[in-house]
Short mmCIF file of C-alpha atoms in Angstrom, two decimals:
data_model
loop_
_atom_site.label_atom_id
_atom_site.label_comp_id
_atom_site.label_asym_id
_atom_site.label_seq_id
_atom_site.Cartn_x
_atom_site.Cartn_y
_atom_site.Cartn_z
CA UNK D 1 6.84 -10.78 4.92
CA UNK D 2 8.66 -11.30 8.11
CA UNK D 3 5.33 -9.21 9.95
CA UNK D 4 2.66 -12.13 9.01
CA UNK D 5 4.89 -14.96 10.56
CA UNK D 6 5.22 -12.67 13.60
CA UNK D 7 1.45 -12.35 13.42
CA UNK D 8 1.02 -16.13 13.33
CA UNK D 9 3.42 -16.29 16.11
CA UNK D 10 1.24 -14.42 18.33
CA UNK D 11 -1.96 -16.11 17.70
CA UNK D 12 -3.42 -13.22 15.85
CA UNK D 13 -4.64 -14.86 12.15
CA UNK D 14 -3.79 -12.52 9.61
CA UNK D 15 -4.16 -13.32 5.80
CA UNK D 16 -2.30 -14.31 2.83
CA UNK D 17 0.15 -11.67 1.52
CA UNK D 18 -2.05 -9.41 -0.94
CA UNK D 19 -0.22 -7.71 -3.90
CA UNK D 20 -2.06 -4.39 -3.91
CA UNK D 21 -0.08 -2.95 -7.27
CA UNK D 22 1.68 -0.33 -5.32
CA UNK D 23 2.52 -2.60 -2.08
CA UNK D 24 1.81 -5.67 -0.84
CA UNK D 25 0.37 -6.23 2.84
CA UNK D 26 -1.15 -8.32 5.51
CA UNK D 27 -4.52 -7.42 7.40
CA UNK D 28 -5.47 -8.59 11.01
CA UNK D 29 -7.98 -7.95 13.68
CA UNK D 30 -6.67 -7.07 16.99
CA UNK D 31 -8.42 -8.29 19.95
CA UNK D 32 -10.76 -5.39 20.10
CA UNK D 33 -12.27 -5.99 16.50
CA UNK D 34 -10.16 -3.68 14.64
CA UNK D 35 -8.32 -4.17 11.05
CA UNK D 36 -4.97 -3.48 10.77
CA UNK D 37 -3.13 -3.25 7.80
CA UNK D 38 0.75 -3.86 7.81
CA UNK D 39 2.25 -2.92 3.92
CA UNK D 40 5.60 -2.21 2.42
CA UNK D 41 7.09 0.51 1.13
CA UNK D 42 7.86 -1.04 -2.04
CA UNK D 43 7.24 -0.81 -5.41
CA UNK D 44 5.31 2.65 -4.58
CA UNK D 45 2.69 4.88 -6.38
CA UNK D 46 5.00 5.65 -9.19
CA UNK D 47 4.41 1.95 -10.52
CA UNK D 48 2.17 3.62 -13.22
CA UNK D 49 3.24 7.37 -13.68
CA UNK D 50 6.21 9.45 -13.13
CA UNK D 51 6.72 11.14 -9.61
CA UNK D 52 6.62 14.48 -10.89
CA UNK D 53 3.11 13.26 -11.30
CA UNK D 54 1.82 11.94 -8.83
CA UNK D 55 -1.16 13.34 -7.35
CA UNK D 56 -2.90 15.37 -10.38
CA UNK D 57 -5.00 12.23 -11.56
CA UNK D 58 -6.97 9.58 -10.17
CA UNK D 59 -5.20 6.42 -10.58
CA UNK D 60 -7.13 2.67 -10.24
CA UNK D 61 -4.57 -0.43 -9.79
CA UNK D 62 -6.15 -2.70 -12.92
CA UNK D 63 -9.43 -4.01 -12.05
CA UNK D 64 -10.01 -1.55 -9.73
CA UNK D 65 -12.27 0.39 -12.62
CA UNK D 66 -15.99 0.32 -12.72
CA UNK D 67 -15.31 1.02 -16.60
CA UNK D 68 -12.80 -1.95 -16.83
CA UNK D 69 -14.16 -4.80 -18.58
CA UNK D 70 -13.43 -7.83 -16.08
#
């Protein structure tokens, strides 16, 4: 992700890439104390169910669950 080498770049110290399910994404705090998060666009909410969908359930990336056994 050509943001987190940018990032670096500028002395800001964001993290590892994370693969959140739906998108991955880097998190940094600005001067002030704030968290940003930069993500992409890609692989999107209709990873797990079809677009037509989207929106009439609750859906959990795995492990995300209180239910699911870990």
């Amino acid at each position: 992700m050509r943001w987190r080498t940018l990032l670096q770049n500028k002395e800001y110290y964001p993290t590892e890439i994370r693969d959140r399910n739906y998108f991955k994404a880097v998190y940094f705090h600005e001067q002030g104390g704030i968290l940003f998060e930069i993500a992409t666009d890609s692989p999107g909410f209709s990873v797990d169910e079809a677009v037509a969908e989207l929106g009439n359930k609750l859906m959990l990336p795995s492990g995300w669950s209180q239910n699911e056994k870990n």
